[in-house]
Amino acid sequence: MDYRMSSFTFPWSVSRLFTRPLRFIIPVFLIYCGLHVAFTSAPKWAKWISKLRTLRRPRLQPTIRGESLPAVDAHPLEEDNAISVDSDTTSSNEVPGDSRGRGGWLNLFSLNFSWRRSQFQTQNLPLRDQSPPPRAMCPIDILHVDEDAVVDIVAVHGLAANPDYAWIWQPKNNPRDSKGQSIEGYPTKHVNWLKELLPDSLSSAQLPCRVITFNYDSRWFMDAPQQRLSNISDNLLTSLQSARDKATTRPLIFIGHSFGGNLIEQAIVSACLHGSEHAIIAQSTVGVIFLGTPHRGSNAASWGHLIASLAPSSFSCEYRILEALKEHSDSSTDRLKLFSRWLFSESLPVVCFFELQKTDYSSRIGPVAKIKSFKDLVVPEHSAGIDGHTTISLNTDHLKINKFYGPNDASFRLVFPQIERMARGAEETIKRRLNRRRIPENDGKASLNVQRYLREMRVTNPKDILSRIVLQKGDRVRNTCHWILDQKEFSTWAASGDPELLRLIGSPGIGKTIMSTFLVETLTDKAEKSHNSTFAYFFCDDKIQDRKTPTAILRSLIWQLLLQREELSTHIKSDFDKHKDDNRFNDLFDDFFPLWRIFQNMVLDVQAGEVFILIDALDECDKSTRKGLLQNIKSLFRDSPKTGHKVKFLVTCRPDIADIEGALKNVGVSLRMDSAHVNNDLLKYIDAKTQELAEAKGYQDSLIKKIRDTFRTESGGTFLWVSLMVAELGREDVLISDVQKKLKELPHGLDELTPRFYTECPAASNMLLNLSCISWLLLSVH
């Protein structure tokens, strides 16, 4: 009898169904089992490896500030053992039992390999000072103090960093020659550039300083403290304010490496909150240096989160910090928006440095490197930069971007001038904040000659025009229009050091003029905080003669520039002196070309500083005469020299205006207002106007909800439609019983409005005053 089992073959389709998934599942399962064994055995491995290293290495007994510390394992050639989300380096020179700087389970793989590597390297390198650097104090460590310090410099390290080594160049990082010897000129001992290099360099520039580091428990893996980013930033504010109790208003410069930069952002955002007890910190900040900070998150955070998720619960990992550092996370996006708004308002200098070299972790994680390569850009340029602000590359990796060996270090030679610039302008920055320069509203305080020039121009005070627009359109609803401050196009336009033109394009009724009133408030506030900024604006209206011609625009802009900067009167004085006894001087203000010459000379004058110009509804400027204006605006940004002046033009207009598009299409950048941008503002506007209507007419909650829902579905994404319908329902002869019927008869969006609607609705007809609604609507229909 044949006892052999007869073979059985699965059908091809069934075999494929089972074998293909197994090709993926089996390797993943084996990797998971290996990691699980590594995790569960980690404490035992660490214990035995620690004993082995203790037997083979000398033990040092440092004394810091008169306090004897426990013996530590020290070896200057050992690799940094922490593997962190933001890749801050950590050293193994730690006190046994001290939890600071333990980056995670990956350390366990690196201990054995790094010892063998260091043993080989020791044979080829000269003897060095093997003593570890001084222990860092927590949370505040004052590294240097000049008696007459004019600025405080506060450095904040990143995630999973050992504060003792966070800012220190170690001799093992010195470049080697072909024989493995350290190249001459590099240090043979640890160099803390914040303590040894920066103060001396600032002192040489006659800028005495105090240098402080903020140190915190930055572990995220294995016995990690349970804390959020906001907890650490609040601790930064509290600790720093306490350390500055005798110099509360001294100018403050922050330096943040990687996650430390995110902490600085959050700290300033928190300090700016209304009623914050730490407001003085934000008010004293005069500059920020970011070294490889992931403003928009980092892909490394996703790997960290994956590693933490595989660990057993006994490891006590902190997921929330990793979540906040993921690429494009909501928290990172919101924090950057608020911080960027603050930068715009305060005109604060910020410089972002990013690494060019990939960071290689492979040598530190042993066999794991065969599973996954750990060599990558930790914080690429797009995440390290802030729109509109200076971004500089450093030819180094993420581990060394915050460590410099001496004054000849190529990276230090790029970073220090930015710190020096901020420190040199620190006192002036604080002075202008404390002494806000109000923009004058009339010529009451002007000199007699300037008063004469201003009166000859026959200009209606722009403040009066703005007040009339607000009265006609209603007050802007609170917390609307802020979205524009978060747009890349606007941020770049506002913060750029070069002349810039920004066109804000939007359909009729979408809220361009209301946005312009918001920008007038915002830019006025910005100009008043900065003694070197000037701001002028104009609202075009094709129904009012004095507000629809290019000469009217230029007269008003010149009038405002002259009112704010009397020193610019030299550009009009020669024309006045030449024709003061005849009528030709009066005629000058009706001639476009002399007016443009005067205006251009004013804005290009360095005494004008940074000049912001806003022109609303440029499409309502008389088409037959605006060709010269468009051509000269184009020439101003294309042909004028870009050095020495900062002219920023912002114009709003409707889309697809042929002559405007033709002249300005390839000049500057454009930003379109569409429903995606204004939808949240429109909902707030509908809620506010519905509530006002309900209070005036006594509507019940059910009817209020019906009106609100109808407005949201029928408005077509325009504020103008809502304002017209509110005016219609608000008529005295519209009774509560008529509202339901009126809601059913309302047209859908602006496209369904017809001239008959305005004839039948007197309230809506009144709303047309100063809006040019009929012409807009007819154009939109066609």
Coordinates of C-alpha atoms in Angstrom, one line a residue, residues 75-536:
H75 CA 34.3 59.3 25.9
P76 CA 34.8 62.1 23.5
L77 CA 34.6 60.0 20.4
E78 CA 31.3 58.3 21.1
E79 CA 28.5 59.0 18.7
D80 CA 25.5 61.0 20.0
N81 CA 23.1 58.3 21.1
A82 CA 19.7 59.9 20.8
I83 CA 17.4 59.3 17.9
S84 CA 14.8 62.1 18.0
V85 CA 12.0 63.4 15.9
D86 CA 13.7 66.7 15.2
S87 CA 17.2 65.1 15.4
D88 CA 18.7 67.2 18.2
T89 CA 21.9 65.6 19.2
T90 CA 22.5 63.9 22.6
S91 CA 25.6 62.6 24.1
S92 CA 26.1 59.5 26.2
N93 CA 28.0 61.6 28.8
E94 CA 25.2 61.4 31.3
V95 CA 24.8 60.7 34.9
P96 CA 23.6 57.1 35.5
G97 CA 19.9 57.3 36.3
D98 CA 19.7 60.8 34.8
S99 CA 16.8 60.8 32.4
R100 CA 17.7 63.9 30.5
G101 CA 18.6 63.3 26.8
R102 CA 17.4 59.7 26.6
G103 CA 16.2 59.7 23.1
G104 CA 14.5 56.3 22.9
W105 CA 15.0 52.6 22.4
L106 CA 17.2 53.1 19.4
N107 CA 20.0 54.1 21.7
L108 CA 20.3 50.5 22.7
F109 CA 21.4 49.5 19.2
S110 CA 24.0 52.2 19.0
L111 CA 25.9 51.6 22.2
N112 CA 27.9 48.5 21.1
F113 CA 28.6 49.8 17.6
S114 CA 29.7 53.2 18.7
W115 CA 32.2 51.8 21.2
R116 CA 33.9 49.7 18.5
R117 CA 33.9 52.6 16.2
S118 CA 35.5 54.9 18.8
Q119 CA 38.1 52.3 19.6
F120 CA 39.2 52.3 16.0
Q121 CA 39.2 56.1 15.7
T122 CA 41.2 56.6 18.8
Q123 CA 44.2 55.0 17.2
N124 CA 44.3 57.7 14.5
L125 CA 43.5 60.8 16.5
P126 CA 45.5 63.0 18.9
L127 CA 44.7 63.1 22.6
R128 CA 41.9 65.5 23.5
D129 CA 40.4 66.9 26.6
Q130 CA 38.0 64.1 27.6
S131 CA 36.2 65.9 30.3
P132 CA 32.5 66.5 29.7
P133 CA 31.0 70.0 29.5
P134 CA 29.4 71.6 32.5
R135 CA 26.0 70.3 33.5
A136 CA 23.2 72.6 32.3
M137 CA 20.9 74.2 34.8
C138 CA 17.2 73.7 34.4
P139 CA 15.0 75.5 33.4
I140 CA 17.1 78.6 33.0
D141 CA 20.9 78.6 32.6
I142 CA 22.7 81.9 32.3
L143 CA 25.8 81.3 30.3
H144 CA 27.2 84.8 30.1
V145 CA 26.5 88.2 31.6
D146 CA 27.9 91.6 30.7
E147 CA 27.2 94.3 33.4
D148 CA 26.0 96.8 30.8
A149 CA 24.1 94.3 28.7
V150 CA 21.8 95.9 26.1
V151 CA 20.1 92.7 24.9
D152 CA 19.1 89.3 26.2
I153 CA 19.7 86.3 23.9
V154 CA 17.7 83.2 24.8
A155 CA 18.3 79.9 23.1
V156 CA 15.9 77.0 23.2
H157 CA 17.0 73.4 22.3
G158 CA 14.9 70.9 20.4
L159 CA 13.2 67.6 21.1
A160 CA 15.0 64.6 22.7
A161 CA 18.1 66.7 23.3
N162 CA 20.6 66.6 26.2
P163 CA 20.9 70.2 27.4
D164 CA 24.5 69.6 28.3
Y165 CA 25.4 69.1 24.7
A166 CA 22.6 70.8 22.8
W167 CA 24.8 73.8 21.7
I168 CA 28.3 72.2 21.8
W169 CA 30.6 71.4 19.0
Q170 CA 32.4 68.2 19.9
P171 CA 35.9 67.4 18.5
K172 CA 34.6 64.1 17.1
N173 CA 32.8 66.2 14.5
N174 CA 36.0 67.7 13.2
P175 CA 36.7 66.9 9.5
R176 CA 39.5 64.4 8.9
D177 CA 42.3 64.1 6.4
S178 CA 43.0 60.9 4.4
K179 CA 44.8 59.4 7.4
G180 CA 41.9 60.0 9.7
Q181 CA 43.6 62.8 11.5
S182 CA 41.7 65.9 12.6
I183 CA 42.4 68.8 10.2
E184 CA 44.4 71.6 11.7
G185 CA 42.5 74.6 12.9
Y186 CA 39.6 72.7 14.5
P187 CA 39.2 72.6 18.3
T188 CA 40.5 69.7 20.5
K189 CA 37.9 70.4 23.2
H190 CA 34.2 71.0 23.5
V191 CA 33.1 74.5 22.2
N192 CA 29.8 76.0 23.5
W193 CA 29.4 78.8 20.9
L194 CA 26.7 80.5 23.0
K195 CA 29.0 80.9 25.9
E196 CA 32.4 81.3 24.3
L197 CA 31.9 82.5 20.7
L198 CA 28.8 84.7 20.6
P199 CA 29.5 87.0 23.6
D200 CA 33.0 87.8 22.3
S201 CA 31.8 88.5 18.8
L202 CA 29.1 90.8 20.1
S203 CA 31.5 92.5 22.5
S204 CA 33.8 93.2 19.6
A205 CA 30.8 94.9 17.9
Q206 CA 30.2 97.0 21.1
L207 CA 27.0 95.1 21.9
P208 CA 27.3 93.7 25.4
C209 CA 24.8 91.0 26.1
R210 CA 23.4 88.3 28.4
V211 CA 23.1 84.8 27.0
I212 CA 20.5 82.4 28.5
T213 CA 19.4 78.9 27.6
F214 CA 16.0 77.4 28.4
N215 CA 16.4 73.7 29.2
Y216 CA 13.5 71.3 29.6
D217 CA 12.9 67.5 29.7
S218 CA 12.4 66.9 26.0
R219 CA 12.0 63.1 26.0
W220 CA 9.2 61.7 23.9
F221 CA 10.0 58.0 24.3
M222 CA 10.6 55.7 27.3
D223 CA 9.5 57.4 30.6
A224 CA 8.6 60.6 28.7
P225 CA 6.9 63.3 30.8
Q226 CA 3.3 63.6 29.8
Q227 CA 3.2 67.2 28.5
R228 CA 1.9 69.1 25.5
L229 CA 3.8 71.7 23.5
S230 CA 1.8 74.5 25.1
N231 CA 2.9 73.2 28.6
I232 CA 6.5 73.6 27.7
S233 CA 6.0 77.0 26.1
D234 CA 4.1 78.3 29.2
N235 CA 7.0 77.1 31.3
L236 CA 9.4 79.0 29.0
L237 CA 7.4 82.2 29.5
T238 CA 7.1 81.8 33.3
S239 CA 10.8 81.0 33.7
L240 CA 12.1 83.7 31.4
Q241 CA 9.9 86.4 33.0
S242 CA 11.2 85.4 36.4
A243 CA 14.8 85.5 35.2
R244 CA 14.2 89.0 33.7
D245 CA 12.5 90.5 36.8
K246 CA 15.2 93.2 37.0
A247 CA 15.4 93.9 33.3
T248 CA 11.8 93.4 32.1
T249 CA 12.0 95.7 29.1
R250 CA 15.5 94.8 28.0
P251 CA 15.4 93.8 24.2
L252 CA 15.1 90.1 23.7
I253 CA 16.4 87.9 20.8
F254 CA 15.3 84.3 20.6
I255 CA 17.4 81.5 19.0
G256 CA 15.5 78.2 18.4
H257 CA 16.8 74.9 17.1
S258 CA 14.2 72.6 15.5
F259 CA 11.4 71.9 18.0
G260 CA 12.8 74.8 20.1
G261 CA 11.7 77.2 17.4
N262 CA 8.1 75.8 17.6
L263 CA 8.2 76.5 21.4
I264 CA 9.3 80.1 20.8
E265 CA 6.4 80.6 18.3
Q266 CA 3.9 79.2 20.7
A267 CA 5.3 81.2 23.6
I268 CA 5.0 84.5 21.7
V269 CA 1.5 83.6 20.4
S270 CA 0.4 82.9 24.0
A271 CA 2.1 86.1 25.3
C272 CA 0.1 88.1 22.8
L273 CA -3.3 86.9 24.0
H274 CA -5.4 89.6 25.5
G275 CA -4.8 89.9 29.2
S276 CA -1.7 87.6 29.2
E277 CA 0.6 88.2 32.2
H278 CA 3.5 87.5 29.9
A279 CA 2.7 90.2 27.4
I280 CA 6.0 92.0 28.2
I281 CA 7.9 89.1 26.7
A282 CA 6.3 89.6 23.3
Q283 CA 6.7 93.4 23.6
S284 CA 10.4 93.0 24.3
T285 CA 11.2 90.6 21.5
V286 CA 13.1 92.3 18.7
G287 CA 14.1 89.3 16.6
V288 CA 14.1 85.5 16.2
I289 CA 16.6 83.2 14.7
F290 CA 15.3 79.8 13.6
L291 CA 17.8 77.0 13.0
G292 CA 16.1 74.1 11.2
T293 CA 12.6 74.7 12.7
P294 CA 9.8 72.6 11.2
H295 CA 7.2 75.4 11.0
R296 CA 5.0 73.2 8.8
G297 CA 6.0 70.0 10.5
S298 CA 8.4 67.2 9.6
N299 CA 8.1 63.8 8.0
A300 CA 10.4 62.5 10.8
A301 CA 7.5 63.0 13.3
S302 CA 5.5 60.4 11.4
W303 CA 8.3 57.9 11.9
G304 CA 8.6 58.8 15.5
H305 CA 4.9 58.3 16.0
L306 CA 5.1 54.9 14.3
I307 CA 7.9 53.8 16.6
A308 CA 6.1 55.0 19.7
S309 CA 2.9 53.2 18.6
L310 CA 4.7 49.8 18.5
A311 CA 6.1 50.2 22.0
P312 CA 4.4 48.6 24.9
S313 CA 2.3 50.8 27.2
S314 CA 4.9 50.5 30.0
F315 CA 7.3 52.7 27.9
S316 CA 5.2 55.8 28.6
C317 CA 5.5 57.6 25.3
E318 CA 4.3 61.2 24.6
Y319 CA 2.2 61.1 21.4
R320 CA 0.8 64.6 21.5
I321 CA 4.1 66.4 20.8
L322 CA 4.7 64.1 17.8
E323 CA 1.2 64.8 16.5
A324 CA 1.9 68.5 16.7
L325 CA 5.1 68.0 14.6
K326 CA 3.6 66.0 11.8
E327 CA 3.7 67.6 8.4
H328 CA 0.9 70.1 7.8
S329 CA -0.8 69.2 11.1
D330 CA -3.6 71.6 12.2
S331 CA -1.7 72.7 15.2
S332 CA 1.4 73.6 13.2
T333 CA -0.7 75.5 10.6
D334 CA -2.7 77.5 13.2
R335 CA 0.4 78.3 15.2
L336 CA 2.3 79.5 12.1
K337 CA -0.7 81.7 11.0
L338 CA -0.9 83.4 14.4
F339 CA 2.8 83.9 14.6
S340 CA 3.0 85.3 11.1
R341 CA 0.2 87.8 11.8
W342 CA 2.2 89.0 14.8
L343 CA 5.4 89.3 12.7
F344 CA 3.4 91.4 10.1
S345 CA 1.9 93.7 12.8
E346 CA 5.2 94.3 14.6
S347 CA 7.5 94.5 11.5
L348 CA 9.9 92.1 13.3
P349 CA 13.0 90.8 11.7
V350 CA 13.0 87.0 11.5
V351 CA 15.7 84.8 9.8
C352 CA 15.1 81.1 9.0
F353 CA 18.1 78.8 8.4
F354 CA 17.7 75.4 6.9
E355 CA 20.1 72.4 6.3
L356 CA 21.4 71.4 2.9
Q357 CA 22.9 68.0 4.0
K358 CA 20.9 64.9 4.8
T359 CA 21.1 63.7 8.3
D360 CA 22.5 60.1 8.6
Y361 CA 21.2 58.1 11.5
S362 CA 22.2 54.7 10.0
S363 CA 25.4 54.4 12.0
R364 CA 23.5 54.8 15.2
I365 CA 20.8 52.2 14.9
G366 CA 22.8 49.0 14.0
P367 CA 20.7 46.2 12.4
V368 CA 17.6 48.4 12.1
A369 CA 19.4 50.4 9.4
K370 CA 19.0 47.3 7.1
I371 CA 15.2 47.5 7.5
K372 CA 14.8 51.2 6.9
S373 CA 17.4 53.8 5.8
F374 CA 17.6 56.7 8.3
K375 CA 19.2 59.3 6.0
D376 CA 17.1 62.2 5.0
L377 CA 16.5 65.9 5.2
V378 CA 14.8 66.3 8.6
V379 CA 13.5 69.8 8.0
P380 CA 13.5 70.7 4.3
E381 CA 13.4 74.3 3.0
H382 CA 9.7 74.5 2.5
S383 CA 9.0 73.7 6.2
A384 CA 11.9 75.7 7.6
G385 CA 10.9 79.0 6.0
I386 CA 8.2 81.5 6.8
D387 CA 6.6 83.2 3.8
G388 CA 8.0 86.6 3.0
H389 CA 10.9 86.4 5.5
T390 CA 14.6 85.8 5.0
T391 CA 15.6 82.2 4.5
I392 CA 19.3 81.2 4.4
S393 CA 20.8 77.7 3.7
L394 CA 23.6 76.2 5.8
N395 CA 25.8 73.5 4.3
T396 CA 25.4 71.1 7.2
D397 CA 22.9 68.6 8.5
H398 CA 20.2 68.8 11.2
L399 CA 22.5 67.6 13.9
K400 CA 25.1 70.3 13.4
I401 CA 23.0 73.2 12.3
N402 CA 23.1 74.7 15.8
K403 CA 26.7 74.0 16.6
F404 CA 29.7 76.1 15.5
Y405 CA 33.4 75.4 16.2
G406 CA 34.8 78.9 16.0
P407 CA 34.6 82.3 14.3
N408 CA 35.7 80.8 11.0
D409 CA 32.9 78.3 11.0
A410 CA 31.1 78.9 7.7
S411 CA 27.7 78.5 9.3
F412 CA 28.5 80.9 12.1
R413 CA 29.7 83.5 9.6
L414 CA 26.2 83.4 8.1
V415 CA 24.3 83.3 11.4
F416 CA 26.2 85.9 13.5
P417 CA 25.6 88.9 11.2
Q418 CA 21.9 88.4 11.5
I419 CA 22.1 88.3 15.3
E420 CA 24.3 91.4 15.3
R421 CA 21.8 93.2 13.0
M422 CA 18.9 92.4 15.4
A423 CA 21.0 93.4 18.5
R424 CA 22.1 96.7 16.9
G425 CA 18.6 97.8 16.1
A426 CA 17.1 96.5 19.4
E427 CA 16.8 99.7 21.3
E428 CA 15.3 101.5 18.3
T429 CA 12.7 98.8 17.9
I430 CA 11.7 99.0 21.6
K431 CA 11.6 102.8 21.4
R432 CA 9.2 102.9 18.5
R433 CA 6.9 100.4 20.2
L434 CA 6.7 102.5 23.3
N435 CA 6.3 105.7 21.4
R436 CA 3.8 105.0 18.7
R437 CA 3.8 107.5 15.8
R438 CA 0.2 108.5 15.1
I439 CA -0.6 109.3 11.5
P440 CA -1.9 112.9 11.5
E441 CA -5.5 113.4 10.3
N442 CA -5.2 117.0 9.2
D443 CA -2.6 119.7 8.5
G444 CA -2.9 121.4 11.9
K445 CA 0.7 120.6 13.0
A446 CA 2.3 121.0 9.6
S447 CA 4.6 123.9 8.7
L448 CA 3.2 126.9 6.9
N449 CA 4.7 126.0 3.6
V450 CA 3.4 122.4 3.8
Q451 CA -0.1 123.7 4.8
R452 CA -0.1 125.9 1.7
Y453 CA 0.8 122.9 -0.5
L454 CA -1.9 120.7 1.1
R455 CA -4.6 123.3 0.7
E456 CA -3.8 124.0 -2.9
M457 CA -4.4 120.3 -3.7
R458 CA -8.1 120.5 -3.0
V459 CA -8.3 117.0 -1.5
T460 CA -11.1 115.6 0.6
N461 CA -9.7 114.1 3.8
P462 CA -9.4 110.3 3.2
K463 CA -10.6 109.7 6.7
D464 CA -13.9 111.3 5.8
I465 CA -14.3 109.2 2.7
L466 CA -13.6 106.1 4.7
S467 CA -16.1 107.0 7.4
R468 CA -18.8 107.5 4.7
I469 CA -18.0 104.1 3.2
V470 CA -18.3 102.4 6.6
L471 CA -21.6 104.2 7.2
Q472 CA -23.1 103.1 3.9
K473 CA -21.9 99.5 4.0
G474 CA -22.2 99.0 7.7
D475 CA -19.5 98.1 10.2
R476 CA -17.3 95.1 9.4
V477 CA -18.4 92.1 11.4
R478 CA -15.9 91.2 14.1
N479 CA -13.2 88.6 13.3
T480 CA -13.8 88.7 9.5
C481 CA -11.2 89.4 6.8
H482 CA -8.3 88.1 8.8
W483 CA -7.9 85.2 6.3
I484 CA -6.0 87.4 3.9
L485 CA -3.2 87.8 6.5
D486 CA -2.5 84.1 6.2
Q487 CA -2.2 84.0 2.4
K488 CA 1.3 83.3 1.0
E489 CA 0.8 86.1 -1.6
F490 CA 0.0 88.7 1.0
S491 CA 2.6 87.6 3.5
T492 CA 5.3 87.8 0.8
W493 CA 4.0 91.2 -0.4
A494 CA 4.0 92.6 3.1
A495 CA 7.4 91.2 4.4
S496 CA 9.5 91.4 1.3
G497 CA 12.4 93.8 1.2
D498 CA 11.8 94.5 -2.5
P499 CA 9.2 96.6 -4.3
E500 CA 6.0 94.5 -4.7
L501 CA 2.7 94.8 -6.5
L502 CA -0.3 92.7 -5.3
R503 CA -3.6 92.6 -7.2
L504 CA -6.6 91.4 -5.1
I505 CA -9.2 90.2 -7.7
G506 CA -12.8 89.4 -6.9
S507 CA -16.2 89.2 -8.4
P508 CA -18.8 91.9 -7.8
G509 CA -20.3 91.8 -4.3
I510 CA -17.8 89.4 -2.9
G511 CA -16.5 92.0 -0.3
K512 CA -13.4 93.7 -1.9
T513 CA -14.2 97.1 -0.5
I514 CA -14.9 95.8 3.0
M515 CA -11.6 93.9 2.8
S516 CA -10.0 97.2 1.8
T517 CA -11.4 98.9 4.9
F518 CA -9.9 96.1 7.0
L519 CA -6.5 96.5 5.3
V520 CA -6.6 100.3 5.9
E521 CA -7.0 99.6 9.6
T522 CA -4.3 96.9 9.5
L523 CA -1.7 98.9 7.5
T524 CA -2.3 102.0 9.5
D525 CA -1.6 100.1 12.7
K526 CA 1.6 98.7 11.1
A527 CA 2.8 102.1 9.9
E528 CA 2.2 103.7 13.3
K529 CA 4.2 101.0 15.0
S530 CA 7.1 101.5 12.6
H531 CA 8.8 104.9 12.4
N532 CA 10.1 103.9 9.0
S533 CA 6.8 103.1 7.2
T534 CA 4.3 105.3 5.3
F535 CA 0.8 104.4 4.3
A536 CA -1.7 106.1 1.9

